[in-house]
Structure formats: structure tokens, C-alpha cells
């Protein structure tokens, strides 16, 4: 079922994306300062509010396409593709236009002065990339559904290379607007390449067609997913807005770098595991025993991959701090350690989450996302207003972890609780190892590395390379 090939290409996509993000953020901090990076983060997070009006079509598209392929119904595959893509393009354009004025006003909650002016100049371009991002999501879901994540990865890699080059050329002369233009170019290329791959794969046959019955089917499943997706989407923008109000844009900038660094490393595992959705969906039409066996195996893979990646993220944090910030930052080190534990929990719960989507049993997914959307910003505000920025981050991550665990309890291949992902031995071992690594890194490795990297000769050598 091409799982290995797709997983390898997905991992390569994330590695290239992570390297590109590293180069872009380093350039932005060097040219514009960390506060402007915080502004960029807040603007992009704010535009995510537009996904509230999404009907969740792209979220379930890969499942429907994979199930139709399992039934050898190629006509239905094409109907799913054209109906979903046309609906996404029109709906997201309307949402972007209607959201302009409300989002423009919302930016005043977290920013003021020069930062607010810069943010409002960015907003139109952020909404444009929001529209492109959603179209790209529909195409990516299609390639995932036909089990050609390798082609999706190639499109994404090409787009990231374009963004890195364009950012390098434009940020110095046009500031954050140059970064927005570079991101737009990235999505335009990725959309064009993905559309070409989808057409040439021969999985999408015949001329463009639209079906009201297919839209109703997509909407019925997507609307359920959207309840949780809305709450999950609110997690990041609300949390960052609260953090910005409590601690200011500079703190958001540090958090953004730590968050994106770990998130990008985490995505290596998630993008590979995402290929489980069409695999589970196809097997559910043919062999339920094989599907259950794949669930158990995927939990073991998630533990090995997730634990290794998060421990590696903690280990390289001091070096990344120097390369990005031109100095060792104990604050950055602490944030990376905490965020790594949080995202490990997310990785460990991913097979259960994808199992629910593939089998249409998504109540636990929705419940977990609702918990995250409510708890993270609420805890961030309560703890941050009393105890400062670090406590606010703890609140954000605690809410996220609690919500992620719910599917790993209730989405399981057998009635017995012992089959749940939350109690798999490999998962518990990976979590224990990462917690120990985070503690060790913060109290010992971070200080030793900080002393070395903060020395004049070492810092000059690294930052000049």
C-alpha cells in the first residue's frame, strides 16, 4: 500500500520544510528583529479564525477518496475531487473577504504602535495566503487519498525552495511584506504542481464535474469534524493573542521560534503517520483484522519515531538558539524542552486520531479538540496573568496535551481498554524517556552548552558560518 515510500517522502518534505523555515526565521530576526517575527506570527495566527466558517471538506476528503478506491469506484473518486476543490475555492474566497474588517480590528487587542501598523499592512496578504493554503489542503488531501504522498511531498519541497529564495531577496528591501509575497509564491507553485500530479496520476478521470449528493456526503462528515477543528484552530491564535497581551510581542517571538522548531520536527512523524488514514480506510473495506494489526504496529512506530525526534529536538536546542538569536538563551532552551514533551504526546496519540477519522468514529477526536480550544487559552490567561510568560506557556501546553490524550483512550480497535493507544507500553516508555531528557537538558546540558556557546570564540565561529 506504498506506506513506506509515502512515509519516506513525507519525512523528506518535513526536513526540507524545517531547514527552509530555519533559514527564513534567521533572516527575519537578523534583518527585522525578534519583535517583528512576533508580529508575523500573530497576524498569521489571527487569519486562522477564518477557518471557523469552513465546513471541513478537506479534512475528510482523503478518507472518502481512499474508501472509493477500496471499492474500485473510480468515477466516485473524480466526483469527490472536483466537488471538494470547487467548493473550497469559492467558500474560502468569501470567508477571506468577509473576515478582513473584523480581523483588522482584532489585531488591536495584542499589538499597538509600529507593530500594529505593520500587522495591518500584512493582513491582506495573509488572507490571500489563507485562501491559497486551503486550496492546497484540498489538493494535498486528494494526493493522500490516492496514496501518492510522495507527489504531494515533491510539490511542497519545490514550494519551500521558492519561498526561501524569494524571502532572501525580498525581506531585506520590503520587510514583512516581502516575507508575505514569498509565502504567496510558495503556495502558488505548490498548488500548480499538486494539480498537475493529481491529473497525471490517472486517479482523477474525466472532465470537471460537480455533484450535490457528493457535497452533501462530504459536508455531513466534514461538519462533524469541523466542530473539533474550529476549537483546534482557535488553540493557536487565541493562545498567541493571550500570550501577546500578557507578555508582549518579543515573548511571542521567542515562543514562536521554539514552537515552530519543535513543531517542524514533530511534523516528520505526523506527516508519515498521516498516511495511515487511507490505509485504515481501504483496509476497513477489505480486511478488518489487518487494520487492527496495523493500528498496533503504528503505535510502536509512533513511539520510536516520536521519542527519538523530540529527544533530538531538545538536544540541538542550544545550537539553534545561537544560530537564530545570535546568543544562547536559557528561555528558548526551557521552552523547547516543555514544547517537546507536549508534541510527543501529540505524536503518540496520532494513530488513534487517524484511526477515528478512517473509521468515521470521531467523537473522541472532537471532544479532545474542544478541550484543547477551551483549556489552552484559558489556562494561559489565568496562569500568565498571575505568574508571568513561562506560566502562560505551561497553560497553553497543558491544555493541548489533555485534549490530545482523549482519542488515544477511546479510539481503539477492540472493546478492551488494553488495546487503547494511551496504555501501549512503547508509548509510555517514549514519554518517560523524553521527560527525563527534558529535565536533564534543562538542568545540566543547557547550562554546559550555554557556557560553551556563549563564549566569544565559539559564538563568533558558529554565527559567522
CSV table of C-alpha atoms in Angstrom, one decimal:
chain,number,residue,atom,x,y,z
A,1,UNK,CA,0.0,0.0,0.0
A,2,UNK,CA,3.0,2.3,-0.6
A,3,UNK,CA,3.2,3.2,3.1
A,4,UNK,CA,6.9,3.0,3.3
A,5,UNK,CA,7.6,5.1,0.2
A,6,UNK,CA,5.0,7.7,1.2
A,7,UNK,CA,6.3,7.9,4.7
A,8,UNK,CA,9.9,8.5,3.5
A,9,UNK,CA,8.9,11.2,1.1
A,10,UNK,CA,6.7,12.8,3.8
A,11,UNK,CA,9.7,12.8,6.1
A,12,UNK,CA,11.9,14.4,3.4
A,13,UNK,CA,9.2,17.0,2.9
A,14,UNK,CA,9.3,18.0,6.5
A,15,UNK,CA,13.1,18.0,6.7
A,16,UNK,CA,13.3,20.4,3.8
A,17,UNK,CA,10.5,22.5,5.2
A,18,UNK,CA,12.2,22.7,8.5
A,19,UNK,CA,15.5,23.8,7.0
A,20,UNK,CA,13.7,26.3,4.9
A,21,UNK,CA,11.9,27.7,8.0
A,22,UNK,CA,15.1,27.9,9.9
A,23,UNK,CA,16.8,29.9,7.1
A,24,UNK,CA,13.7,32.2,6.8
A,25,UNK,CA,13.4,32.9,10.5
A,26,UNK,CA,17.1,33.5,10.9
A,27,UNK,CA,16.9,36.1,8.1
A,28,UNK,CA,13.9,37.8,9.6
A,29,UNK,CA,15.4,38.1,13.0
A,30,UNK,CA,18.7,39.3,11.6
A,31,UNK,CA,17.0,41.9,9.4
A,32,UNK,CA,13.9,43.0,11.3
A,33,UNK,CA,14.3,41.8,14.9
A,34,UNK,CA,12.5,39.2,17.0
A,35,UNK,CA,9.6,41.6,17.8
A,36,UNK,CA,8.7,41.7,14.1
A,37,UNK,CA,8.8,37.9,13.9
A,38,UNK,CA,6.2,38.0,16.7
A,39,UNK,CA,4.1,40.4,14.6
A,40,UNK,CA,4.2,38.0,11.7
A,41,UNK,CA,3.2,35.1,14.0
A,42,UNK,CA,0.3,37.0,15.4
A,43,UNK,CA,-1.1,38.0,12.0
A,44,UNK,CA,-0.9,34.5,10.6
A,45,UNK,CA,-2.5,33.1,13.7
A,46,UNK,CA,-5.3,35.7,13.5
A,47,UNK,CA,-6.2,34.7,9.9
A,48,UNK,CA,-6.8,31.2,11.1
A,49,UNK,CA,-10.0,32.4,12.7
A,50,UNK,CA,-11.4,32.3,9.1
A,51,UNK,CA,-11.4,28.5,9.3
A,52,UNK,CA,-14.3,28.8,11.7
A,53,UNK,CA,-16.6,29.1,8.7
A,54,UNK,CA,-15.0,26.2,6.9
A,55,UNK,CA,-17.3,23.1,6.6
A,56,UNK,CA,-14.4,20.7,7.0
A,57,UNK,CA,-14.5,19.3,3.4
A,58,UNK,CA,-10.7,18.9,3.0
A,59,UNK,CA,-10.4,17.2,6.4
A,60,UNK,CA,-12.4,14.2,5.4
A,61,UNK,CA,-11.6,14.1,1.6
A,62,UNK,CA,-8.7,11.7,1.8
A,63,UNK,CA,-10.9,9.2,3.7
A,64,UNK,CA,-13.7,9.3,1.1
A,65,UNK,CA,-11.3,9.0,-1.8
A,66,UNK,CA,-9.4,6.1,-0.2
A,67,UNK,CA,-12.7,4.2,0.6
A,68,UNK,CA,-13.9,4.7,-3.0
A,69,UNK,CA,-10.6,3.3,-4.3
A,70,UNK,CA,-11.0,0.3,-2.0
A,71,UNK,CA,-14.4,-0.3,-3.7
A,72,UNK,CA,-12.7,0.3,-7.2
A,73,UNK,CA,-15.2,3.1,-7.8
A,74,UNK,CA,-13.0,5.4,-9.9
A,75,UNK,CA,-15.9,7.6,-11.1
A,76,UNK,CA,-16.7,8.5,-7.5
A,77,UNK,CA,-13.1,9.4,-6.8
A,78,UNK,CA,-13.3,12.0,-9.5
A,79,UNK,CA,-16.6,13.3,-8.2
A,80,UNK,CA,-15.1,13.7,-4.7
A,81,UNK,CA,-12.1,15.6,-6.1
A,82,UNK,CA,-13.9,18.2,-8.3
A,83,UNK,CA,-16.8,18.8,-5.9
A,84,UNK,CA,-14.5,19.3,-2.9
A,85,UNK,CA,-12.0,21.5,-4.7
A,86,UNK,CA,-14.5,23.9,-6.3
A,87,UNK,CA,-16.4,24.3,-3.0
A,88,UNK,CA,-13.2,25.0,-1.1
A,89,UNK,CA,-12.1,27.6,-3.6
A,90,UNK,CA,-15.4,29.6,-3.6
A,91,UNK,CA,-16.1,29.3,0.1
A,92,UNK,CA,-12.6,30.3,1.3
A,93,UNK,CA,-12.6,33.3,-1.0
A,94,UNK,CA,-15.9,34.5,0.5
A,95,UNK,CA,-14.6,33.9,4.1
A,96,UNK,CA,-11.4,35.8,3.4
A,97,UNK,CA,-13.2,38.9,2.1
A,98,UNK,CA,-15.7,38.9,4.9
A,99,UNK,CA,-13.0,38.5,7.6
A,100,UNK,CA,-10.9,41.5,6.6
A,101,UNK,CA,-12.5,44.1,8.7
A,102,UNK,CA,-13.1,42.0,11.9
A,103,UNK,CA,-9.6,40.7,11.9
A,104,UNK,CA,-8.2,44.2,11.3
A,105,UNK,CA,-9.9,45.3,14.5
A,106,UNK,CA,-8.8,42.1,16.4
A,107,UNK,CA,-5.1,42.9,15.9
A,108,UNK,CA,-5.5,45.9,18.1
A,109,UNK,CA,-6.0,43.5,21.1
A,110,UNK,CA,-2.4,42.3,21.1
A,111,UNK,CA,-0.5,45.0,19.3
A,112,UNK,CA,-0.1,48.8,19.2
A,113,UNK,CA,2.1,51.5,17.6
A,114,UNK,CA,4.5,50.5,14.9
A,115,UNK,CA,3.8,46.8,15.4
A,116,UNK,CA,0.1,47.3,14.8
A,117,UNK,CA,0.7,49.4,11.7
A,118,UNK,CA,2.9,46.6,10.3
A,119,UNK,CA,0.4,43.9,11.1
A,120,UNK,CA,-2.4,45.7,9.4
A,121,UNK,CA,-0.3,46.2,6.3
A,122,UNK,CA,0.3,42.4,6.3
A,123,UNK,CA,-3.3,41.4,6.8
A,124,UNK,CA,-4.5,41.5,3.1
A,125,UNK,CA,-1.6,39.3,2.0
A,126,UNK,CA,-2.1,36.9,5.0
A,127,UNK,CA,-5.8,36.5,3.9
A,128,UNK,CA,-4.6,35.8,0.3
A,129,UNK,CA,-2.2,33.1,1.5
A,130,UNK,CA,-5.0,31.8,3.8
A,131,UNK,CA,-7.1,31.2,0.6
A,132,UNK,CA,-4.2,29.6,-1.2
A,133,UNK,CA,-3.5,27.4,1.8
A,134,UNK,CA,-7.0,26.0,1.9
A,135,UNK,CA,-7.0,25.2,-1.9
A,136,UNK,CA,-3.6,23.5,-1.4
A,137,UNK,CA,-5.1,21.5,1.6
A,138,UNK,CA,-7.7,20.1,-0.8
A,139,UNK,CA,-5.1,19.0,-3.3
A,140,UNK,CA,-2.9,17.5,-0.6
A,141,UNK,CA,-5.9,15.5,0.8
A,142,UNK,CA,-6.5,14.2,-2.7
A,143,UNK,CA,-2.9,13.0,-3.2
A,144,UNK,CA,-3.0,11.5,0.3
A,145,UNK,CA,-6.3,9.7,-0.5
A,146,UNK,CA,-4.9,8.1,-3.7
A,147,UNK,CA,-1.8,7.1,-1.6
A,148,UNK,CA,0.6,9.4,-3.5
A,149,UNK,CA,2.0,11.4,-0.7
A,150,UNK,CA,5.3,11.2,-2.5
A,151,UNK,CA,3.9,13.5,-5.2
A,152,UNK,CA,2.5,15.8,-2.5
A,153,UNK,CA,5.9,16.0,-0.9
A,154,UNK,CA,7.6,16.9,-4.1
A,155,UNK,CA,5.2,19.8,-4.6
A,156,UNK,CA,5.8,21.0,-1.1
A,157,UNK,CA,9.5,20.8,-1.4
A,158,UNK,CA,9.5,22.8,-4.6
A,159,UNK,CA,7.3,25.4,-3.0
A,160,UNK,CA,9.6,25.7,0.1
A,161,UNK,CA,12.7,26.2,-2.1
A,162,UNK,CA,10.9,29.1,-3.9
A,163,UNK,CA,9.9,30.7,-0.5
A,164,UNK,CA,13.4,30.5,0.8
A,165,UNK,CA,14.9,32.2,-2.3
A,166,UNK,CA,12.1,34.8,-2.5
A,167,UNK,CA,12.4,35.6,1.2
A,168,UNK,CA,16.1,36.1,0.9
A,169,UNK,CA,15.6,38.5,-2.0
A,170,UNK,CA,12.7,40.4,-0.6
A,171,UNK,CA,12.8,40.7,3.2
A,172,UNK,CA,15.8,43.0,3.3
A,173,UNK,CA,14.2,45.5,0.9
A,174,UNK,CA,10.5,45.1,1.8
A,175,UNK,CA,10.4,43.8,5.3
A,176,UNK,CA,7.5,41.6,6.4
A,177,UNK,CA,5.7,42.4,3.2
A,178,UNK,CA,8.5,40.7,1.3
A,179,UNK,CA,8.0,37.6,3.5
A,180,UNK,CA,4.3,37.6,2.7
A,181,UNK,CA,5.0,37.8,-1.0
A,182,UNK,CA,7.4,34.9,-0.8
A,183,UNK,CA,4.8,32.8,1.0
A,184,UNK,CA,2.3,33.5,-1.6
A,185,UNK,CA,4.7,32.4,-4.3
A,186,UNK,CA,5.3,29.2,-2.4
A,187,UNK,CA,1.6,28.3,-2.3
A,188,UNK,CA,1.0,29.2,-5.9
A,189,UNK,CA,3.8,26.9,-7.0
A,190,UNK,CA,2.6,24.0,-4.7
A,191,UNK,CA,-1.0,24.3,-6.0
A,192,UNK,CA,0.1,24.2,-9.6
A,193,UNK,CA,2.4,21.2,-9.1
A,194,UNK,CA,-0.1,19.3,-7.0
A,195,UNK,CA,-2.9,19.8,-9.5
A,196,UNK,CA,-0.6,18.6,-12.3
A,197,UNK,CA,0.4,15.5,-10.3
A,198,UNK,CA,-3.2,14.7,-9.4
A,199,UNK,CA,-4.2,14.8,-13.1
A,200,UNK,CA,-1.3,12.8,-14.3
A,201,UNK,CA,-1.8,10.1,-11.6
A,202,UNK,CA,-4.8,8.9,-13.7
A,203,UNK,CA,-6.8,8.6,-10.5
A,204,UNK,CA,-8.8,11.7,-11.5
A,205,UNK,CA,-10.6,10.7,-14.7
A,206,UNK,CA,-12.9,12.7,-17.0
A,207,UNK,CA,-13.8,16.4,-17.1
A,208,UNK,CA,-14.6,18.6,-14.1
A,209,UNK,CA,-17.9,17.6,-12.5
A,210,UNK,CA,-19.9,18.7,-9.5
A,211,UNK,CA,-22.3,16.6,-7.5
A,212,UNK,CA,-24.8,17.9,-4.9
A,213,UNK,CA,-25.1,14.4,-3.4
A,214,UNK,CA,-21.4,14.1,-3.1
A,215,UNK,CA,-21.2,17.6,-1.5
A,216,UNK,CA,-23.9,16.6,1.0
A,217,UNK,CA,-21.9,13.5,1.9
A,218,UNK,CA,-18.6,15.4,2.3
A,219,UNK,CA,-20.4,18.1,4.3
A,220,UNK,CA,-22.1,15.6,6.6
A,221,UNK,CA,-18.8,14.1,7.7
A,222,UNK,CA,-16.9,17.4,7.5
A,223,UNK,CA,-19.4,19.3,9.6
A,224,UNK,CA,-18.8,16.8,12.4
A,225,UNK,CA,-15.0,17.1,12.1
A,226,UNK,CA,-15.4,20.9,11.9
A,227,UNK,CA,-16.8,21.2,15.4
A,228,UNK,CA,-13.5,19.9,16.7
A,229,UNK,CA,-11.4,21.6,14.0
A,230,UNK,CA,-12.8,25.0,15.0
A,231,UNK,CA,-11.8,24.5,18.6
A,232,UNK,CA,-8.4,23.2,17.5
A,233,UNK,CA,-7.8,26.1,15.1
A,234,UNK,CA,-8.7,28.5,18.0
A,235,UNK,CA,-6.0,26.9,20.1
A,236,UNK,CA,-3.0,28.6,18.4
A,237,UNK,CA,-4.4,32.1,17.6
A,238,UNK,CA,-6.1,32.5,20.9
A,239,UNK,CA,-3.1,31.2,22.8
A,240,UNK,CA,-0.8,33.6,21.0
A,241,UNK,CA,-3.1,36.5,21.4
A,242,UNK,CA,-3.3,35.9,25.1
A,243,UNK,CA,0.5,35.4,25.3
A,244,UNK,CA,1.0,38.7,23.4
A,245,UNK,CA,-1.4,40.5,25.8
A,246,UNK,CA,0.3,39.1,28.9
A,247,UNK,CA,4.0,39.2,27.8
A,248,UNK,CA,4.3,41.4,24.6
A,249,UNK,CA,5.4,40.6,21.0
A,250,UNK,CA,9.0,39.9,21.9
A,251,UNK,CA,8.0,37.0,24.1
A,252,UNK,CA,5.6,35.8,21.4
A,253,UNK,CA,8.6,35.9,19.0
A,254,UNK,CA,10.7,33.7,21.3
A,255,UNK,CA,7.8,31.3,21.8
A,256,UNK,CA,7.1,31.2,18.0
A,257,UNK,CA,10.7,30.2,17.3
A,258,UNK,CA,10.7,27.4,19.9
A,259,UNK,CA,7.2,26.3,18.9
A,260,UNK,CA,7.9,26.2,15.2
A,261,UNK,CA,11.3,24.5,15.6
A,262,UNK,CA,9.7,21.6,17.6
A,263,UNK,CA,6.5,21.6,15.6
A,264,UNK,CA,8.6,21.2,12.4
A,265,UNK,CA,10.5,18.2,13.9
A,266,UNK,CA,7.2,16.7,15.2
A,267,UNK,CA,5.7,17.0,11.7
A,268,UNK,CA,8.3,14.5,10.4
A,269,UNK,CA,6.4,11.8,12.4
A,270,UNK,CA,2.9,13.2,11.9
A,271,UNK,CA,3.2,13.5,8.1
A,272,UNK,CA,4.5,9.9,7.9
A,273,UNK,CA,1.7,8.7,10.2
A,274,UNK,CA,-0.9,10.6,8.2
A,275,UNK,CA,-0.6,8.0,5.5
A,276,UNK,CA,-2.5,5.7,7.9
A,277,UNK,CA,-5.8,7.4,7.1
A,278,UNK,CA,-6.2,6.0,3.6
A,279,UNK,CA,-4.5,2.7,4.7
A,280,UNK,CA,-7.0,2.2,7.5
A,281,UNK,CA,-9.9,3.3,5.2
A,282,UNK,CA,-9.0,0.9,2.4
A,283,UNK,CA,-8.4,-2.0,4.8
A,284,UNK,CA,-11.7,-1.3,6.6
A,285,UNK,CA,-13.4,-2.2,3.2
A,286,UNK,CA,-11.5,-5.5,2.8
A,287,UNK,CA,-9.7,-6.8,6.0
A,288,UNK,CA,-10.6,-5.6,9.5
A,289,UNK,CA,-8.0,-7.9,11.1
A,290,UNK,CA,-5.2,-6.4,9.1
A,291,UNK,CA,-6.5,-3.0,10.0
A,292,UNK,CA,-6.2,-3.8,13.7
A,293,UNK,CA,-2.8,-5.2,13.3
A,294,UNK,CA,-1.7,-2.1,11.5
A,295,UNK,CA,-3.0,0.0,14.4
A,296,UNK,CA,-0.8,-1.8,17.0
A,297,UNK,CA,2.2,-1.6,14.7
A,298,UNK,CA,1.7,2.1,14.1
A,299,UNK,CA,1.6,2.9,17.8
A,300,UNK,CA,5.0,1.2,18.1
A,301,UNK,CA,6.4,3.2,15.2
A,302,UNK,CA,4.9,6.4,16.6
A,303,UNK,CA,6.7,5.8,20.0
A,304,UNK,CA,10.1,5.1,18.4
A,305,UNK,CA,9.9,7.9,15.9
A,306,UNK,CA,8.3,10.5,18.3
A,307,UNK,CA,10.6,9.8,21.2
A,308,UNK,CA,13.7,9.9,19.0
A,309,UNK,CA,12.7,13.1,17.3
A,310,UNK,CA,11.7,15.0,20.5
A,311,UNK,CA,14.9,14.0,22.3
A,312,UNK,CA,16.8,15.2,19.3
A,313,UNK,CA,14.9,18.5,19.4
A,314,UNK,CA,15.9,19.0,23.0
A,315,UNK,CA,19.5,18.1,22.3
A,316,UNK,CA,20.0,20.6,19.5
A,317,UNK,CA,18.1,23.5,21.1
A,318,UNK,CA,21.2,25.4,22.4
A,319,UNK,CA,22.8,25.4,19.0
A,320,UNK,CA,19.5,26.6,17.3
A,321,UNK,CA,19.3,29.3,19.9
A,322,UNK,CA,22.7,30.7,19.0
A,323,UNK,CA,22.0,30.4,15.2
A,324,UNK,CA,18.7,32.2,15.4
A,325,UNK,CA,19.2,34.7,18.3
A,326,UNK,CA,23.0,35.2,18.0
A,327,UNK,CA,23.2,34.2,21.6
A,328,UNK,CA,22.5,31.3,24.0
A,329,UNK,CA,19.0,31.8,25.5
A,330,UNK,CA,18.0,29.8,28.6
A,331,UNK,CA,14.4,30.9,28.0
A,332,UNK,CA,14.5,29.3,24.5
A,333,UNK,CA,16.0,26.1,25.9
A,334,UNK,CA,13.3,25.8,28.6
A,335,UNK,CA,10.5,26.5,26.0
A,336,UNK,CA,11.9,23.8,23.6
A,337,UNK,CA,12.1,21.2,26.5
A,338,UNK,CA,8.4,21.9,27.5
A,339,UNK,CA,7.1,22.0,24.0
A,340,UNK,CA,8.9,18.8,23.0
A,341,UNK,CA,7.1,16.9,25.8
A,342,UNK,CA,3.8,18.3,24.6
A,343,UNK,CA,4.3,17.4,21.0
A,344,UNK,CA,5.5,13.9,21.9
A,345,UNK,CA,2.1,13.3,23.5
A,346,UNK,CA,0.5,14.5,20.2
A,347,UNK,CA,2.6,12.1,18.2
A,348,UNK,CA,1.8,9.2,20.4
A,349,UNK,CA,-1.9,9.9,20.1
A,350,UNK,CA,-1.8,10.3,16.3
A,351,UNK,CA,-2.5,6.7,15.3
A,352,UNK,CA,-5.7,6.7,17.4
A,353,UNK,CA,-6.7,10.1,16.0
A,354,UNK,CA,-6.2,8.8,12.4
A,355,UNK,CA,-8.0,5.5,13.2
A,356,UNK,CA,-11.1,7.5,14.2
A,357,UNK,CA,-11.1,9.6,11.0
A,358,UNK,CA,-10.6,6.5,8.8
A,359,UNK,CA,-13.5,4.6,10.5
A,360,UNK,CA,-15.8,7.6,11.0
A,361,UNK,CA,-15.7,7.3,14.8
A,362,UNK,CA,-14.7,10.8,15.6
A,363,UNK,CA,-16.5,11.8,18.8
A,364,UNK,CA,-13.3,11.4,20.8
A,365,UNK,CA,-11.4,13.5,18.2
A,366,UNK,CA,-13.9,16.3,18.5
A,367,UNK,CA,-14.0,16.1,22.3
A,368,UNK,CA,-10.2,16.3,22.5
A,369,UNK,CA,-10.1,19.3,20.2
A,370,UNK,CA,-12.8,21.1,22.1
A,371,UNK,CA,-10.9,20.6,25.4
A,372,UNK,CA,-7.7,22.0,23.8
A,373,UNK,CA,-9.5,25.0,22.3
A,374,UNK,CA,-11.1,25.9,25.6
A,375,UNK,CA,-8.4,24.9,28.1
A,376,UNK,CA,-5.2,26.3,26.4
A,377,UNK,CA,-6.1,30.0,26.1
A,378,UNK,CA,-8.0,29.9,29.5
A,379,UNK,CA,-5.1,28.4,31.3
A,380,UNK,CA,-2.6,30.7,29.5
A,381,UNK,CA,-4.5,33.7,30.7
A,382,UNK,CA,-5.1,32.5,34.3
A,383,UNK,CA,-1.5,31.4,34.8
A,384,UNK,CA,0.1,34.1,32.8
A,385,UNK,CA,-1.6,37.0,34.4
A,386,UNK,CA,-0.6,35.7,37.8
A,387,UNK,CA,2.8,34.2,37.3
A,388,UNK,CA,4.3,35.5,34.0
A,389,UNK,CA,5.1,34.3,30.5
A,390,UNK,CA,6.6,30.9,31.4
A,391,UNK,CA,3.4,30.0,33.4
A,392,UNK,CA,1.3,31.1,30.4
A,393,UNK,CA,3.2,28.7,28.1
A,394,UNK,CA,2.7,25.9,30.7
A,395,UNK,CA,-1.1,26.6,30.5
A,396,UNK,CA,-1.0,26.5,26.6
A,397,UNK,CA,0.8,23.2,26.6
A,398,UNK,CA,-1.2,21.6,29.4
A,399,UNK,CA,-4.4,22.3,27.6
A,400,UNK,CA,-3.0,20.9,24.4
A,401,UNK,CA,-1.8,17.7,26.0
A,402,UNK,CA,-5.1,17.0,27.8
A,403,UNK,CA,-7.1,17.3,24.6
A,404,UNK,CA,-4.7,15.1,22.6
A,405,UNK,CA,-5.0,12.2,25.0
A,406,UNK,CA,-8.7,11.7,24.6
A,407,UNK,CA,-8.7,10.0,21.2
A,408,UNK,CA,-5.9,7.7,22.5
A,409,UNK,CA,-8.3,6.4,25.2
A,410,UNK,CA,-11.5,5.9,23.2
A,411,UNK,CA,-10.4,5.2,19.6
A,412,UNK,CA,-9.2,1.7,19.8
A,413,UNK,CA,-9.5,-1.5,17.6
A,414,UNK,CA,-11.1,-3.7,20.3
A,415,UNK,CA,-13.5,-3.1,23.2
A,416,UNK,CA,-10.8,-4.0,25.8
A,417,UNK,CA,-9.1,-0.9,27.3
A,418,UNK,CA,-5.8,-2.6,26.9
A,419,UNK,CA,-6.0,-2.1,23.2
A,420,UNK,CA,-6.1,1.7,23.6
A,421,UNK,CA,-3.1,3.7,22.4
A,422,UNK,CA,-2.8,5.6,25.7
A,423,UNK,CA,-1.7,2.4,27.5
A,424,UNK,CA,0.6,0.9,24.9
A,425,UNK,CA,3.9,0.0,26.6
A,426,UNK,CA,6.0,1.6,23.9
A,427,UNK,CA,4.2,4.9,24.2
A,428,UNK,CA,4.7,5.0,28.0
A,429,UNK,CA,8.4,4.2,27.5
A,430,UNK,CA,8.9,7.0,24.9
A,431,UNK,CA,7.1,9.5,27.2
A,432,UNK,CA,9.3,8.6,30.2
A,433,UNK,CA,12.5,8.8,28.2
A,434,UNK,CA,11.6,12.3,26.8
A,435,UNK,CA,10.6,13.6,30.2
A,436,UNK,CA,13.9,12.5,31.6
A,437,UNK,CA,15.8,14.1,28.6
A,438,UNK,CA,13.9,17.4,29.0
A,439,UNK,CA,14.8,17.5,32.7
A,440,UNK,CA,18.4,16.6,32.2
A,441,UNK,CA,18.8,19.1,29.3
A,442,UNK,CA,17.3,22.0,31.2
A,443,UNK,CA,19.3,21.5,34.4
A,444,UNK,CA,22.6,20.2,33.0
A,445,UNK,CA,23.1,20.1,29.3
A,446,UNK,CA,21.6,23.5,28.7
A,447,UNK,CA,24.0,25.1,31.2
A,448,UNK,CA,27.0,23.3,29.9
A,449,UNK,CA,26.1,24.1,26.3
A,450,UNK,CA,25.2,27.7,27.2
A,451,UNK,CA,28.6,28.3,28.8
A,452,UNK,CA,30.4,26.9,25.7
A,453,UNK,CA,28.2,28.5,23.1
A,454,UNK,CA,28.1,31.9,24.9
A,455,UNK,CA,31.9,32.1,24.8
A,456,UNK,CA,33.2,34.7,22.4
A,457,UNK,CA,35.2,32.4,20.1
A,458,UNK,CA,32.5,29.8,19.8
A,459,UNK,CA,29.7,32.2,19.2
A,460,UNK,CA,31.8,34.0,16.5
A,461,UNK,CA,32.7,30.8,14.8
A,462,UNK,CA,29.1,29.5,14.7
A,463,UNK,CA,27.3,32.7,13.8
A,464,UNK,CA,29.7,33.5,11.0
A,465,UNK,CA,29.3,30.2,9.3
